[in-house]
């Protein structure tokens, strides 16, 4: 578990699965592509830093969405 600013950060893979279970995207195999497209379209520093992180974690997160 990652800790930032003293607060634990829950693993994102299971949280992505819960999000999809709750909100129901039917195309889970393209969900991360849609998130990446959204991040690339935004110019905020946070969105731009998130793109390489998403790319590095894609394989693990995609496994949680299968």
PDB file with SEQRES, HELIX, SHEET and CRYST1 records, atoms N, CA, C and O in Angstrom:
SEQRES   1 A   66  UNK UNK UNK UNK UNK UNK UNK UNK UNK UNK UNK UNK UNK          
SEQRES   2 A   66  UNK UNK UNK UNK UNK UNK UNK UNK UNK UNK UNK UNK UNK          
SEQRES   3 A   66  UNK UNK UNK UNK UNK UNK UNK UNK UNK UNK UNK UNK UNK          
SEQRES   4 A   66  UNK UNK UNK UNK UNK UNK UNK UNK UNK UNK UNK UNK UNK          
SEQRES   5 A   66  UNK UNK UNK UNK UNK UNK UNK UNK UNK UNK UNK UNK UNK          
SEQRES   6 A   66  UNK                                                          
HELIX    1 AA1 UNK A   12  UNK A   23  1                                  12    
HELIX    2 AA2 UNK A   28  UNK A   30  5                                   3    
HELIX    3 AA3 UNK A   31  UNK A   41  1                                  11    
HELIX    4 AA4 UNK A   45  UNK A   65  1                                  21    
SHEET    1 AA1 2 UNK A   2  UNK A   4  0                                        
SHEET    2 AA1 2 UNK A   7  UNK A   9 -1                                        
CRYST1    1.000    1.000    1.000  90.00  90.00  90.00 P 1           1          
ATOM      1  N   UNK A   1       0.845  -1.169   0.000  1.00  0.00           N  
ATOM      2  CA  UNK A   1       0.000   0.000   0.000  1.00  0.00           C  
ATOM      3  C   UNK A   1       0.892   1.234   0.000  1.00  0.00           C  
ATOM      4  O   UNK A   1       1.849   1.311   0.771  1.00  0.00           O  
ATOM      5  N   UNK A   2       0.590   2.175  -0.841  1.00  0.00           N  
ATOM      6  CA  UNK A   2       1.341   3.410  -0.957  1.00  0.00           C  
ATOM      7  C   UNK A   2       0.821   4.414   0.071  1.00  0.00           C  
ATOM      8  O   UNK A   2      -0.376   4.460   0.354  1.00  0.00           O  
ATOM      9  N   UNK A   3       1.724   5.213   0.624  1.00  0.00           N  
ATOM     10  CA  UNK A   3       1.313   6.233   1.576  1.00  0.00           C  
ATOM     11  C   UNK A   3       1.803   7.580   1.066  1.00  0.00           C  
ATOM     12  O   UNK A   3       2.985   7.738   0.763  1.00  0.00           O  
ATOM     13  N   UNK A   4       0.914   8.537   0.970  1.00  0.00           N  
ATOM     14  CA  UNK A   4       1.254   9.894   0.571  1.00  0.00           C  
ATOM     15  C   UNK A   4       0.701  10.857   1.605  1.00  0.00           C  
ATOM     16  O   UNK A   4      -0.455  10.753   2.014  1.00  0.00           O  
ATOM     17  N   UNK A   5       1.522  11.778   2.013  1.00  0.00           N  
ATOM     18  CA  UNK A   5       1.137  12.792   2.992  1.00  0.00           C  
ATOM     19  C   UNK A   5       0.522  12.131   4.231  1.00  0.00           C  
ATOM     20  O   UNK A   5      -0.412  12.660   4.831  1.00  0.00           O  
ATOM     21  N   UNK A   6       1.055  10.984   4.594  1.00  0.00           N  
ATOM     22  CA  UNK A   6       0.598  10.314   5.794  1.00  0.00           C  
ATOM     23  C   UNK A   6      -0.703   9.548   5.664  1.00  0.00           C  
ATOM     24  O   UNK A   6      -1.142   8.921   6.628  1.00  0.00           O  
ATOM     25  N   UNK A   7      -1.334   9.582   4.492  1.00  0.00           N  
ATOM     26  CA  UNK A   7      -2.595   8.877   4.300  1.00  0.00           C  
ATOM     27  C   UNK A   7      -2.390   7.677   3.380  1.00  0.00           C  
ATOM     28  O   UNK A   7      -1.741   7.807   2.342  1.00  0.00           O  
ATOM     29  N   UNK A   8      -2.926   6.519   3.736  1.00  0.00           N  
ATOM     30  CA  UNK A   8      -2.776   5.358   2.855  1.00  0.00           C  
ATOM     31  C   UNK A   8      -3.560   5.540   1.562  1.00  0.00           C  
ATOM     32  O   UNK A   8      -4.675   6.062   1.569  1.00  0.00           O  
ATOM     33  N   UNK A   9      -2.975   5.110   0.464  1.00  0.00           N  
ATOM     34  CA  UNK A   9      -3.638   5.142  -0.837  1.00  0.00           C  
ATOM     35  C   UNK A   9      -3.994   3.707  -1.189  1.00  0.00           C  
ATOM     36  O   UNK A   9      -3.114   2.862  -1.356  1.00  0.00           O  
ATOM     37  N   UNK A  10      -5.271   3.442  -1.300  1.00  0.00           N  
ATOM     38  CA  UNK A  10      -5.709   2.086  -1.604  1.00  0.00           C  
ATOM     39  C   UNK A  10      -5.281   1.700  -3.017  1.00  0.00           C  
ATOM     40  O   UNK A  10      -5.161   2.568  -3.882  1.00  0.00           O  
ATOM     41  N   UNK A  11      -5.048   0.410  -3.261  1.00  0.00           N  
ATOM     42  CA  UNK A  11      -4.689  -0.033  -4.606  1.00  0.00           C  
ATOM     43  C   UNK A  11      -5.748   0.397  -5.619  1.00  0.00           C  
ATOM     44  O   UNK A  11      -6.946   0.268  -5.368  1.00  0.00           O  
ATOM     45  N   UNK A  12      -5.302   0.902  -6.753  1.00  0.00           N  
ATOM     46  CA  UNK A  12      -6.219   1.457  -7.738  1.00  0.00           C  
ATOM     47  C   UNK A  12      -6.922   0.399  -8.578  1.00  0.00           C  
ATOM     48  O   UNK A  12      -8.055   0.611  -9.009  1.00  0.00           O  
ATOM     49  N   UNK A  13      -6.274  -0.731  -8.818  1.00  0.00           N  
ATOM     50  CA  UNK A  13      -6.898  -1.778  -9.636  1.00  0.00           C  
ATOM     51  C   UNK A  13      -8.263  -2.206  -9.113  1.00  0.00           C  
ATOM     52  O   UNK A  13      -9.246  -2.171  -9.853  1.00  0.00           O  
ATOM     53  N   UNK A  14      -8.337  -2.610  -7.842  1.00  0.00           N  
ATOM     54  CA  UNK A  14      -9.645  -2.982  -7.295  1.00  0.00           C  
ATOM     55  C   UNK A  14     -10.640  -1.818  -7.285  1.00  0.00           C  
ATOM     56  O   UNK A  14     -11.841  -2.030  -7.454  1.00  0.00           O  
ATOM     57  N   UNK A  15     -10.151  -0.595  -7.088  1.00  0.00           N  
ATOM     58  CA  UNK A  15     -11.049   0.564  -7.106  1.00  0.00           C  
ATOM     59  C   UNK A  15     -11.599   0.802  -8.502  1.00  0.00           C  
ATOM     60  O   UNK A  15     -12.759   1.187  -8.650  1.00  0.00           O  
ATOM     61  N   UNK A  16     -10.780   0.577  -9.537  1.00  0.00           N  
ATOM     62  CA  UNK A  16     -11.273   0.702 -10.910  1.00  0.00           C  
ATOM     63  C   UNK A  16     -12.370  -0.325 -11.190  1.00  0.00           C  
ATOM     64  O   UNK A  16     -13.380  -0.013 -11.821  1.00  0.00           O  
ATOM     65  N   UNK A  17     -12.157  -1.556 -10.713  1.00  0.00           N  
ATOM     66  CA  UNK A  17     -13.165  -2.595 -10.899  1.00  0.00           C  
ATOM     67  C   UNK A  17     -14.471  -2.210 -10.199  1.00  0.00           C  
ATOM     68  O   UNK A  17     -15.552  -2.376 -10.764  1.00  0.00           O  
ATOM     69  N   UNK A  18     -14.370  -1.701  -8.977  1.00  0.00           N  
ATOM     70  CA  UNK A  18     -15.571  -1.278  -8.244  1.00  0.00           C  
ATOM     71  C   UNK A  18     -16.277  -0.136  -8.965  1.00  0.00           C  
ATOM     72  O   UNK A  18     -17.506  -0.098  -9.017  1.00  0.00           O  
ATOM     73  N   UNK A  19     -15.503   0.793  -9.522  1.00  0.00           N  
ATOM     74  CA  UNK A  19     -16.099   1.890 -10.275  1.00  0.00           C  
ATOM     75  C   UNK A  19     -16.887   1.344 -11.465  1.00  0.00           C  
ATOM     76  O   UNK A  19     -18.032   1.736 -11.693  1.00  0.00           O  
ATOM     77  N   UNK A  20     -16.266   0.436 -12.219  1.00  0.00           N  
ATOM     78  CA  UNK A  20     -16.945  -0.129 -13.387  1.00  0.00           C  
ATOM     79  C   UNK A  20     -18.156  -0.961 -12.979  1.00  0.00           C  
ATOM     80  O   UNK A  20     -19.180  -0.938 -13.661  1.00  0.00           O  
ATOM     81  N   UNK A  21     -18.050  -1.690 -11.881  1.00  0.00           N  
ATOM     82  CA  UNK A  21     -19.199  -2.457 -11.399  1.00  0.00           C  
ATOM     83  C   UNK A  21     -20.347  -1.525 -11.028  1.00  0.00           C  
ATOM     84  O   UNK A  21     -21.510  -1.821 -11.303  1.00  0.00           O  
ATOM     85  N   UNK A  22     -20.016  -0.402 -10.405  1.00  0.00           N  
ATOM     86  CA  UNK A  22     -21.040   0.522  -9.933  1.00  0.00           C  
ATOM     87  C   UNK A  22     -21.666   1.365 -11.027  1.00  0.00           C  
ATOM     88  O   UNK A  22     -22.870   1.621 -11.014  1.00  0.00           O  
ATOM     89  N   UNK A  23     -20.830   1.803 -11.991  1.00  0.00           N  
ATOM     90  CA  UNK A  23     -21.324   2.708 -13.020  1.00  0.00           C  
ATOM     91  C   UNK A  23     -21.556   2.034 -14.357  1.00  0.00           C  
ATOM     92  O   UNK A  23     -22.167   2.622 -15.250  1.00  0.00           O  
ATOM     93  N   UNK A  24     -21.079   0.811 -14.509  1.00  0.00           N  
ATOM     94  CA  UNK A  24     -21.446  -0.024 -15.624  1.00  0.00           C  
ATOM     95  C   UNK A  24     -20.907   0.237 -17.007  1.00  0.00           C  
ATOM     96  O   UNK A  24     -21.628  -0.025 -17.970  1.00  0.00           O  
ATOM     97  N   UNK A  25     -19.667   0.744 -17.191  1.00  0.00           N  
ATOM     98  CA  UNK A  25     -19.169   0.803 -18.572  1.00  0.00           C  
ATOM     99  C   UNK A  25     -19.160  -0.597 -19.188  1.00  0.00           C  
ATOM    100  O   UNK A  25     -18.609  -1.532 -18.608  1.00  0.00           O  
ATOM    101  N   UNK A  26     -19.763  -0.732 -20.346  1.00  0.00           N  
ATOM    102  CA  UNK A  26     -19.855  -2.046 -20.984  1.00  0.00           C  
ATOM    103  C   UNK A  26     -18.550  -2.450 -21.662  1.00  0.00           C  
ATOM    104  O   UNK A  26     -18.242  -3.638 -21.755  1.00  0.00           O  
ATOM    105  N   UNK A  27     -17.794  -1.485 -22.128  1.00  0.00           N  
ATOM    106  CA  UNK A  27     -16.558  -1.746 -22.851  1.00  0.00           C  
ATOM    107  C   UNK A  27     -15.354  -1.598 -21.917  1.00  0.00           C  
ATOM    108  O   UNK A  27     -14.581  -0.648 -22.043  1.00  0.00           O  
ATOM    109  N   UNK A  28     -15.201  -2.513 -21.004  1.00  0.00           N  
ATOM    110  CA  UNK A  28     -14.122  -2.399 -20.022  1.00  0.00           C  
ATOM    111  C   UNK A  28     -12.739  -2.489 -20.647  1.00  0.00           C  
ATOM    112  O   UNK A  28     -11.785  -1.914 -20.123  1.00  0.00           O  
ATOM    113  N   UNK A  29     -12.619  -3.208 -21.767  1.00  0.00           N  
ATOM    114  CA  UNK A  29     -11.296  -3.321 -22.376  1.00  0.00           C  
ATOM    115  C   UNK A  29     -10.826  -1.987 -22.956  1.00  0.00           C  
ATOM    116  O   UNK A  29      -9.626  -1.793 -23.150  1.00  0.00           O  
ATOM    117  N   UNK A  30     -11.739  -1.076 -23.232  1.00  0.00           N  
ATOM    118  CA  UNK A  30     -11.347   0.243 -23.753  1.00  0.00           C  
ATOM    119  C   UNK A  30     -11.483   1.349 -22.704  1.00  0.00           C  
ATOM    120  O   UNK A  30     -11.270   2.522 -23.012  1.00  0.00           O  
ATOM    121  N   UNK A  31     -11.833   0.988 -21.483  1.00  0.00           N  
ATOM    122  CA  UNK A  31     -12.042   1.981 -20.430  1.00  0.00           C  
ATOM    123  C   UNK A  31     -10.772   2.795 -20.164  1.00  0.00           C  
ATOM    124  O   UNK A  31     -10.830   4.023 -20.086  1.00  0.00           O  
ATOM    125  N   UNK A  32      -9.633   2.123 -20.025  1.00  0.00           N  
ATOM    126  CA  UNK A  32      -8.400   2.849 -19.745  1.00  0.00           C  
ATOM    127  C   UNK A  32      -7.973   3.712 -20.926  1.00  0.00           C  
ATOM    128  O   UNK A  32      -7.360   4.762 -20.733  1.00  0.00           O  
ATOM    129  N   UNK A  33      -8.291   3.284 -22.146  1.00  0.00           N  
ATOM    130  CA  UNK A  33      -8.020   4.132 -23.315  1.00  0.00           C  
ATOM    131  C   UNK A  33      -8.827   5.421 -23.225  1.00  0.00           C  
ATOM    132  O   UNK A  33      -8.317   6.500 -23.529  1.00  0.00           O  
ATOM    133  N   UNK A  34     -10.077   5.311 -22.809  1.00  0.00           N  
ATOM    134  CA  UNK A  34     -10.928   6.496 -22.678  1.00  0.00           C  
ATOM    135  C   UNK A  34     -10.404   7.427 -21.584  1.00  0.00           C  
ATOM    136  O   UNK A  34     -10.411   8.647 -21.746  1.00  0.00           O  
ATOM    137  N   UNK A  35      -9.954   6.852 -20.480  1.00  0.00           N  
ATOM    138  CA  UNK A  35      -9.398   7.662 -19.395  1.00  0.00           C  
ATOM    139  C   UNK A  35      -8.144   8.377 -19.885  1.00  0.00           C  
ATOM    140  O   UNK A  35      -7.953   9.562 -19.613  1.00  0.00           O  
ATOM    141  N   UNK A  36      -7.287   7.653 -20.610  1.00  0.00           N  
ATOM    142  CA  UNK A  36      -6.051   8.253 -21.122  1.00  0.00           C  
ATOM    143  C   UNK A  36      -6.361   9.393 -22.098  1.00  0.00           C  
ATOM    144  O   UNK A  36      -5.734  10.450 -22.030  1.00  0.00           O  
ATOM    145  N   UNK A  37      -7.304   9.190 -22.984  1.00  0.00           N  
ATOM    146  CA  UNK A  37      -7.703  10.230 -23.932  1.00  0.00           C  
ATOM    147  C   UNK A  37      -8.178  11.473 -23.188  1.00  0.00           C  
ATOM    148  O   UNK A  37      -7.838  12.596 -23.558  1.00  0.00           O  
ATOM    149  N   UNK A  38      -8.957  11.265 -22.150  1.00  0.00           N  
ATOM    150  CA  UNK A  38      -9.454  12.372 -21.335  1.00  0.00           C  
ATOM    151  C   UNK A  38      -8.292  13.122 -20.679  1.00  0.00           C  
ATOM    152  O   UNK A  38      -8.272  14.353 -20.680  1.00  0.00           O  
ATOM    153  N   UNK A  39      -7.334  12.394 -20.122  1.00  0.00           N  
ATOM    154  CA  UNK A  39      -6.186  13.028 -19.464  1.00  0.00           C  
ATOM    155  C   UNK A  39      -5.334  13.817 -20.452  1.00  0.00           C  
ATOM    156  O   UNK A  39      -4.900  14.929 -20.152  1.00  0.00           O  
ATOM    157  N   UNK A  40      -5.095  13.241 -21.632  1.00  0.00           N  
ATOM    158  CA  UNK A  40      -4.274  13.908 -22.642  1.00  0.00           C  
ATOM    159  C   UNK A  40      -4.926  15.213 -23.095  1.00  0.00           C  
ATOM    160  O   UNK A  40      -4.228  16.179 -23.407  1.00  0.00           O  
ATOM    161  N   UNK A  41      -6.242  15.247 -23.132  1.00  0.00           N  
ATOM    162  CA  UNK A  41      -6.964  16.434 -23.587  1.00  0.00           C  
ATOM    163  C   UNK A  41      -6.895  17.588 -22.585  1.00  0.00           C  
ATOM    164  O   UNK A  41      -7.150  18.736 -22.948  1.00  0.00           O  
ATOM    165  N   UNK A  42      -6.559  17.298 -21.356  1.00  0.00           N  
ATOM    166  CA  UNK A  42      -6.498  18.337 -20.336  1.00  0.00           C  
ATOM    167  C   UNK A  42      -5.065  18.824 -20.165  1.00  0.00           C  
ATOM    168  O   UNK A  42      -4.113  18.052 -20.272  1.00  0.00           O  
ATOM    169  N   UNK A  43      -4.934  20.114 -19.899  1.00  0.00           N  
ATOM    170  CA  UNK A  43      -3.606  20.711 -19.801  1.00  0.00           C  
ATOM    171  C   UNK A  43      -3.120  20.883 -18.368  1.00  0.00           C  
ATOM    172  O   UNK A  43      -2.030  21.411 -18.145  1.00  0.00           O  
ATOM    173  N   UNK A  44      -3.899  20.453 -17.410  1.00  0.00           N  
ATOM    174  CA  UNK A  44      -3.477  20.639 -16.020  1.00  0.00           C  
ATOM    175  C   UNK A  44      -2.232  19.789 -15.743  1.00  0.00           C  
ATOM    176  O   UNK A  44      -2.078  18.708 -16.313  1.00  0.00           O  
ATOM    177  N   UNK A  45      -1.355  20.273 -14.878  1.00  0.00           N  
ATOM    178  CA  UNK A  45      -0.158  19.497 -14.535  1.00  0.00           C  
ATOM    179  C   UNK A  45      -0.500  18.119 -13.961  1.00  0.00           C  
ATOM    180  O   UNK A  45       0.200  17.144 -14.233  1.00  0.00           O  
ATOM    181  N   UNK A  46      -1.555  18.038 -13.180  1.00  0.00           N  
ATOM    182  CA  UNK A  46      -1.944  16.750 -12.603  1.00  0.00           C  
ATOM    183  C   UNK A  46      -2.337  15.767 -13.695  1.00  0.00           C  
ATOM    184  O   UNK A  46      -1.918  14.610 -13.659  1.00  0.00           O  
ATOM    185  N   UNK A  47      -3.127  16.201 -14.657  1.00  0.00           N  
ATOM    186  CA  UNK A  47      -3.528  15.321 -15.763  1.00  0.00           C  
ATOM    187  C   UNK A  47      -2.321  14.892 -16.568  1.00  0.00           C  
ATOM    188  O   UNK A  47      -2.221  13.727 -16.952  1.00  0.00           O  
ATOM    189  N   UNK A  48      -1.406  15.799 -16.832  1.00  0.00           N  
ATOM    190  CA  UNK A  48      -0.228  15.468 -17.633  1.00  0.00           C  
ATOM    191  C   UNK A  48       0.695  14.497 -16.904  1.00  0.00           C  
ATOM    192  O   UNK A  48       1.302  13.637 -17.542  1.00  0.00           O  
ATOM    193  N   UNK A  49       0.816  14.614 -15.585  1.00  0.00           N  
ATOM    194  CA  UNK A  49       1.623  13.658 -14.812  1.00  0.00           C  
ATOM    195  C   UNK A  49       0.954  12.300 -14.737  1.00  0.00           C  
ATOM    196  O   UNK A  49       1.626  11.281 -14.575  1.00  0.00           O  
ATOM    197  N   UNK A  50      -0.357  12.279 -14.853  1.00  0.00           N  
ATOM    198  CA  UNK A  50      -1.098  11.022 -14.721  1.00  0.00           C  
ATOM    199  C   UNK A  50      -0.968  10.121 -15.943  1.00  0.00           C  
ATOM    200  O   UNK A  50      -1.108   8.904 -15.824  1.00  0.00           O  
ATOM    201  N   UNK A  51      -0.705  10.691 -17.107  1.00  0.00           N  
ATOM    202  CA  UNK A  51      -0.625   9.892 -18.337  1.00  0.00           C  
ATOM    203  C   UNK A  51       0.504   8.854 -18.258  1.00  0.00           C  
ATOM    204  O   UNK A  51       0.244   7.676 -18.503  1.00  0.00           O  
ATOM    205  N   UNK A  52       1.746   9.239 -17.927  1.00  0.00           N  
ATOM    206  CA  UNK A  52       2.799   8.224 -17.834  1.00  0.00           C  
ATOM    207  C   UNK A  52       2.519   7.188 -16.738  1.00  0.00           C  
ATOM    208  O   UNK A  52       2.863   6.016 -16.883  1.00  0.00           O  
ATOM    209  N   UNK A  53       1.896   7.627 -15.648  1.00  0.00           N  
ATOM    210  CA  UNK A  53       1.572   6.682 -14.572  1.00  0.00           C  
ATOM    211  C   UNK A  53       0.538   5.667 -15.048  1.00  0.00           C  
ATOM    212  O   UNK A  53       0.674   4.470 -14.794  1.00  0.00           O  
ATOM    213  N   UNK A  54      -0.487   6.142 -15.731  1.00  0.00           N  
ATOM    214  CA  UNK A  54      -1.489   5.227 -16.279  1.00  0.00           C  
ATOM    215  C   UNK A  54      -0.823   4.241 -17.241  1.00  0.00           C  
ATOM    216  O   UNK A  54      -1.106   3.043 -17.201  1.00  0.00           O  
ATOM    217  N   UNK A  55       0.061   4.748 -18.105  1.00  0.00           N  
ATOM    218  CA  UNK A  55       0.747   3.873 -19.054  1.00  0.00           C  
ATOM    219  C   UNK A  55       1.573   2.805 -18.338  1.00  0.00           C  
ATOM    220  O   UNK A  55       1.612   1.655 -18.776  1.00  0.00           O  
ATOM    221  N   UNK A  56       2.229   3.177 -17.245  1.00  0.00           N  
ATOM    222  CA  UNK A  56       3.064   2.211 -16.523  1.00  0.00           C  
ATOM    223  C   UNK A  56       2.238   1.179 -15.761  1.00  0.00           C  
ATOM    224  O   UNK A  56       2.712   0.071 -15.511  1.00  0.00           O  
ATOM    225  N   UNK A  57       1.009   1.530 -15.390  1.00  0.00           N  
ATOM    226  CA  UNK A  57       0.170   0.632 -14.596  1.00  0.00           C  
ATOM    227  C   UNK A  57      -0.895  -0.081 -15.425  1.00  0.00           C  
ATOM    228  O   UNK A  57      -1.646  -0.901 -14.896  1.00  0.00           O  
ATOM    229  N   UNK A  58      -0.966   0.224 -16.712  1.00  0.00           N  
ATOM    230  CA  UNK A  58      -2.050  -0.274 -17.574  1.00  0.00           C  
ATOM    231  C   UNK A  58      -2.228  -1.789 -17.490  1.00  0.00           C  
ATOM    232  O   UNK A  58      -3.351  -2.263 -17.319  1.00  0.00           O  
ATOM    233  N   UNK A  59      -1.155  -2.547 -17.606  1.00  0.00           N  
ATOM    234  CA  UNK A  59      -1.274  -4.013 -17.632  1.00  0.00           C  
ATOM    235  C   UNK A  59      -1.911  -4.526 -16.334  1.00  0.00           C  
ATOM    236  O   UNK A  59      -2.809  -5.368 -16.368  1.00  0.00           O  
ATOM    237  N   UNK A  60      -1.446  -4.018 -15.206  1.00  0.00           N  
ATOM    238  CA  UNK A  60      -2.002  -4.452 -13.913  1.00  0.00           C  
ATOM    239  C   UNK A  60      -3.469  -4.053 -13.785  1.00  0.00           C  
ATOM    240  O   UNK A  60      -4.306  -4.869 -13.401  1.00  0.00           O  
ATOM    241  N   UNK A  61      -3.775  -2.812 -14.103  1.00  0.00           N  
ATOM    242  CA  UNK A  61      -5.151  -2.331 -13.955  1.00  0.00           C  
ATOM    243  C   UNK A  61      -6.088  -3.036 -14.909  1.00  0.00           C  
ATOM    244  O   UNK A  61      -7.223  -3.344 -14.548  1.00  0.00           O  
ATOM    245  N   UNK A  62      -5.631  -3.296 -16.121  1.00  0.00           N  
ATOM    246  CA  UNK A  62      -6.479  -3.990 -17.098  1.00  0.00           C  
ATOM    247  C   UNK A  62      -6.851  -5.381 -16.573  1.00  0.00           C  
ATOM    248  O   UNK A  62      -7.954  -5.870 -16.819  1.00  0.00           O  
ATOM    249  N   UNK A  63      -5.923  -6.008 -15.851  1.00  0.00           N  
ATOM    250  CA  UNK A  63      -6.211  -7.305 -15.252  1.00  0.00           C  
ATOM    251  C   UNK A  63      -7.354  -7.256 -14.252  1.00  0.00           C  
ATOM    252  O   UNK A  63      -8.105  -8.222 -14.117  1.00  0.00           O  
ATOM    253  N   UNK A  64      -7.489  -6.144 -13.554  1.00  0.00           N  
ATOM    254  CA  UNK A  64      -8.589  -5.994 -12.602  1.00  0.00           C  
ATOM    255  C   UNK A  64      -9.910  -5.742 -13.301  1.00  0.00           C  
ATOM    256  O   UNK A  64     -10.973  -5.997 -12.735  1.00  0.00           O  
ATOM    257  N   UNK A  65      -9.852  -5.247 -14.523  1.00  0.00           N  
ATOM    258  CA  UNK A  65     -11.092  -4.941 -15.266  1.00  0.00           C  
ATOM    259  C   UNK A  65     -11.595  -6.118 -16.078  1.00  0.00           C  
ATOM    260  O   UNK A  65     -12.720  -6.088 -16.576  1.00  0.00           O  
ATOM    261  N   UNK A  66     -10.785  -7.149 -16.218  1.00  0.00           N  
ATOM    262  CA  UNK A  66     -11.169  -8.306 -17.032  1.00  0.00           C  
ATOM    263  C   UNK A  66     -12.312  -9.080 -16.414  1.00  0.00           C  
ATOM    264  O   UNK A  66     -12.754 -10.083 -16.976  1.00  0.00           O  
TER     265      UNK A  66                                                      
END                                                                             
